[in-house]
CSV table of C-alpha atoms in Angstrom, one decimal:
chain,number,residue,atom,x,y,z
A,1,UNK,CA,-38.5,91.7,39.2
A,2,UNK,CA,-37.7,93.8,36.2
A,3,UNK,CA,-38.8,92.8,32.9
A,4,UNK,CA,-35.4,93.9,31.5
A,5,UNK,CA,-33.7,91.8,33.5
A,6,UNK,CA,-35.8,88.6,32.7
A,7,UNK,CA,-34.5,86.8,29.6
A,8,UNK,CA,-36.1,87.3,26.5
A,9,UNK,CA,-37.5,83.4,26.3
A,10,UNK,CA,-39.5,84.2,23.1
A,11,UNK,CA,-36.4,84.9,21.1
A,12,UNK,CA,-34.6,82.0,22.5
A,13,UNK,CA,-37.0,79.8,20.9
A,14,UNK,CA,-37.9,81.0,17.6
A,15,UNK,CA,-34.5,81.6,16.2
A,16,UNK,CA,-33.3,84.7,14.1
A,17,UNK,CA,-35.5,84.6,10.7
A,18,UNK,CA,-32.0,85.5,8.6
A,19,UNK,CA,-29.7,83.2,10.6
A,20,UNK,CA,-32.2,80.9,9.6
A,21,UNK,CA,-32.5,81.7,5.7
A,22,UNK,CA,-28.2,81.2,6.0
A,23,UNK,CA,-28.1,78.5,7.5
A,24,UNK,CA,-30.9,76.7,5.3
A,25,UNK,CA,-28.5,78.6,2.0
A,26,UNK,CA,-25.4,77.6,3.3
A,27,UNK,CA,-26.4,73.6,4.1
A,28,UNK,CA,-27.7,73.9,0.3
A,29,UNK,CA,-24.6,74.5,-0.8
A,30,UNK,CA,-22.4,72.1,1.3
A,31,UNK,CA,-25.2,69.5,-0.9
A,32,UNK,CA,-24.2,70.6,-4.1
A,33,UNK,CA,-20.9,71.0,-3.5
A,34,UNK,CA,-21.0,67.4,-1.6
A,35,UNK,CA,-22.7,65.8,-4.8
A,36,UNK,CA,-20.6,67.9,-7.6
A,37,UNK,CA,-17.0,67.4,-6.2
A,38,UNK,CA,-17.6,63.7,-3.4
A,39,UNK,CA,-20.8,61.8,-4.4
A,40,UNK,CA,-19.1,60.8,-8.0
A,41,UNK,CA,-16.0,59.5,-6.9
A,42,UNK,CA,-17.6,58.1,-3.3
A,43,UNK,CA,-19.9,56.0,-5.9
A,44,UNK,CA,-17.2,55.4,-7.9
A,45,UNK,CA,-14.9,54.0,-4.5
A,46,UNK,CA,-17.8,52.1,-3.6
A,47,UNK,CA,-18.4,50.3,-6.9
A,48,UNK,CA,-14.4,49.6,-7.2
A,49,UNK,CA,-14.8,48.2,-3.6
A,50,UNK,CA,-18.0,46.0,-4.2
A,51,UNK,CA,-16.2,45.0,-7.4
A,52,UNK,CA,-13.1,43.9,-5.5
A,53,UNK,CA,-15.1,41.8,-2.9
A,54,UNK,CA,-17.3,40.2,-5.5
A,55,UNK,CA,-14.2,39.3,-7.4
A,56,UNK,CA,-12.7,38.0,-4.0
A,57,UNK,CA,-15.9,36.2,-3.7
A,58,UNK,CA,-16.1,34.5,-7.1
A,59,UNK,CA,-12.4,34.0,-6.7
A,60,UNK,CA,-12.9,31.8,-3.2
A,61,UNK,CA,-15.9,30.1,-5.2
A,62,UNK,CA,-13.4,29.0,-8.0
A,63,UNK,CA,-10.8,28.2,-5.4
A,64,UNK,CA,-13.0,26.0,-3.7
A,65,UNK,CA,-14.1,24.1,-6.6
A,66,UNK,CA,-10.7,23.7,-7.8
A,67,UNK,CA,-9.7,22.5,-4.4
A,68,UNK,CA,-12.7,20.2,-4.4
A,69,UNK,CA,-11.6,18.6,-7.4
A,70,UNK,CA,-8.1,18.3,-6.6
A,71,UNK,CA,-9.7,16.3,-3.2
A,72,UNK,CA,-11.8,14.1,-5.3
A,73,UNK,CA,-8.7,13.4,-7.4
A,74,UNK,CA,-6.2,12.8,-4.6
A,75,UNK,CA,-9.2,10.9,-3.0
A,76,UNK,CA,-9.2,8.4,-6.0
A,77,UNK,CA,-5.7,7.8,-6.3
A,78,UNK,CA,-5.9,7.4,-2.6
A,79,UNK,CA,-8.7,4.7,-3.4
A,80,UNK,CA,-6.3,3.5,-6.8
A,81,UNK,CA,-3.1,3.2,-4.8
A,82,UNK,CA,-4.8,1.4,-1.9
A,83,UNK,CA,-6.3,-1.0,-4.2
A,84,UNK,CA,-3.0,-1.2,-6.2
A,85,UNK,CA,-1.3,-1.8,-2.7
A,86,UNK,CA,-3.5,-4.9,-2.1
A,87,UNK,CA,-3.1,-5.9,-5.9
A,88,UNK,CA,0.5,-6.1,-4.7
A,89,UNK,CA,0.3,-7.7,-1.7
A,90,UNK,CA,-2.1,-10.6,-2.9
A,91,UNK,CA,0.4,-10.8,-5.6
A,92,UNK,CA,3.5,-11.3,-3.3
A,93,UNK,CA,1.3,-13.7,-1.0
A,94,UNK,CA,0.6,-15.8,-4.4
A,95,UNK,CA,3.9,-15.8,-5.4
A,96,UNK,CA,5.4,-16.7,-1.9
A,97,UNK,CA,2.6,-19.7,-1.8
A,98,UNK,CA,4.3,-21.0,-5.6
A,99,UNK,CA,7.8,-20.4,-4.5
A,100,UNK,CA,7.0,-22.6,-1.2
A,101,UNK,CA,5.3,-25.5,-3.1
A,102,UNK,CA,8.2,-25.0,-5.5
A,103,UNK,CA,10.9,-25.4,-2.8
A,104,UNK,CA,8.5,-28.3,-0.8
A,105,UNK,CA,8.1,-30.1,-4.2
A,106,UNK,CA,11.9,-30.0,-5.1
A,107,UNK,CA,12.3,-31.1,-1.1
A,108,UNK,CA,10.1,-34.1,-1.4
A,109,UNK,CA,11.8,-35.1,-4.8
A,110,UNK,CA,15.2,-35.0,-3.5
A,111,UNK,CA,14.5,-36.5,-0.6
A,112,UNK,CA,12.3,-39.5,-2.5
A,113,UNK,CA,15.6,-39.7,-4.2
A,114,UNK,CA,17.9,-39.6,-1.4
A,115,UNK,CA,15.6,-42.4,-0.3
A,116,UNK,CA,15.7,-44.5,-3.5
A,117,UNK,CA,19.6,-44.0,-3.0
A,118,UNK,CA,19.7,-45.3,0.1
A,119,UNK,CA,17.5,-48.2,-1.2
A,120,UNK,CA,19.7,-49.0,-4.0
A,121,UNK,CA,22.9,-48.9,-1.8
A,122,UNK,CA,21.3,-51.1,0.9
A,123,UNK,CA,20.5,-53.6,-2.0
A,124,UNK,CA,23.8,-53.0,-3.4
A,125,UNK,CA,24.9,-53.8,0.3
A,126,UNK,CA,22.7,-56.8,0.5
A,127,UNK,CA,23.5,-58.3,-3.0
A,128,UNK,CA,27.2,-58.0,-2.0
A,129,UNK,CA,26.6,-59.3,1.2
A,130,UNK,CA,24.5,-62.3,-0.4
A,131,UNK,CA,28.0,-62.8,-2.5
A,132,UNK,CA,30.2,-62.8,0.5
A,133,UNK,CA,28.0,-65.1,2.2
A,134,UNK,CA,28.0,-67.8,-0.6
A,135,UNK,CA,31.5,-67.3,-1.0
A,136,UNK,CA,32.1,-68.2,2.8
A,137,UNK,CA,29.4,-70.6,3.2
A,138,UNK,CA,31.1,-72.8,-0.2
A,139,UNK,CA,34.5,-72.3,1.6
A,140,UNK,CA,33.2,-73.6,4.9
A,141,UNK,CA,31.0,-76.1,3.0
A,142,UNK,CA,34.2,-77.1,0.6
A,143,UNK,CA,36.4,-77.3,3.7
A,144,UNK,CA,33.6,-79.8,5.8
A,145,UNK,CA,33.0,-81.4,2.6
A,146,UNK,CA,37.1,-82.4,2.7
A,147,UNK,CA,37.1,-83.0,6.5
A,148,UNK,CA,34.3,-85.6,5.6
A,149,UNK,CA,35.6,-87.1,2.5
A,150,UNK,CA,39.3,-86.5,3.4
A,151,UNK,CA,39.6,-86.9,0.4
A,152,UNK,CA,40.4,-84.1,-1.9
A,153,UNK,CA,38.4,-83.7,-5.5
A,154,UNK,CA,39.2,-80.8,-7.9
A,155,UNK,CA,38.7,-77.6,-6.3
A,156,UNK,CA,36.4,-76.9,-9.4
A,157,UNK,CA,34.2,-79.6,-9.0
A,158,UNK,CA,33.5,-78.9,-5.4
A,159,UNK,CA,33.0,-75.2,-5.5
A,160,UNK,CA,30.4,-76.3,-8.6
A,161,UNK,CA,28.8,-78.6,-6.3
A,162,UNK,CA,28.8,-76.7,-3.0
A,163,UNK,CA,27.3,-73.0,-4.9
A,164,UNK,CA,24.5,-75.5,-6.2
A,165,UNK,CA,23.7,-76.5,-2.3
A,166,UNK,CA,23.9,-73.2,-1.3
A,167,UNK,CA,21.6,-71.4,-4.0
A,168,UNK,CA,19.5,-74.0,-3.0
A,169,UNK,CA,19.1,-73.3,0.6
A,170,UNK,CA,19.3,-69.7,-0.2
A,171,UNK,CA,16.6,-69.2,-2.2
């Protein structure tokens, strides 16, 4: 094997001494350039962005809080409104509870006084019926009385005397 034809392994590894020096210069300048001309308004993007999301953030937070108290407030007119509801409802039941004792009351007192009606009329009836009994009872009496006596008085004499027997036996 030749020598020249074996690769040169030594200057494969260490590398060229100026390409070196450039490369070092050159990566220099990419930094300065980088931090002159990006790094400012890269920070600057980055602040704007945390900015935004922390205002985001804060703004959920206040959201939340507002929506929080909205809840508790719908919650207690929730709670207001059901206890309103049953306000009403006891309130109907109370007033359903008068109204029926109203309407039984007025019930019973008509019908006490449909009765006390009836009782007058059947008294009415009786008393009358009483009267048309004495009257009957001093015809038929007057009438046995002249069979008996054949002999005729003045009607006003008999009826006086017959109404006497018969209030008599009748009470």
């Amino acid at each position: 094997m030749d020598a020249s034809s074996v690769p040169d392994i030594a200057s494969k590894l260490f590398p060229n001494f100026w390409t070196w020096i450039v490369q070092i210069c050159s990566t220099g300048i990419l930094l300065i350039v980088f931090k002159k001309y990006l790094w400012r308004p890269m920070l600057a993007f980055f602040e704007k962005r945390a900015d935004y999301i922390e205002k985001n953030i804060n703004d959920s937070k206040d959201m939340r809080e507002k929506a929080q108290v909205y809840l508790d407030e719908a919650d207690k007119q929730a709670r207001d409104a059901a206890k309103q509801y049953r306000t009403i409802i006891d309130q109907a039941k109370e007033d359903a509870n008068k109204q029926k004792q109203a309407i039984l009351d007025e019930a019973n007192t008509q019908a006490r006084n449909k009765l006390e009606q009836a009782r007058s009329e059947i008294e009415l009836e009786r008393a009358q019926a009483q009267d048309r009994m004495k009257e009957d009872i001093v015809d038929i009496a007057t009438q046995v009385a002249e069979k008996i006596m054949d002999k005729k008085m003045d009607e006003a004499t008999n009826d006086a005397m017959v109404k006497n027997f018969v209030d008599e036996v009748v009470h």
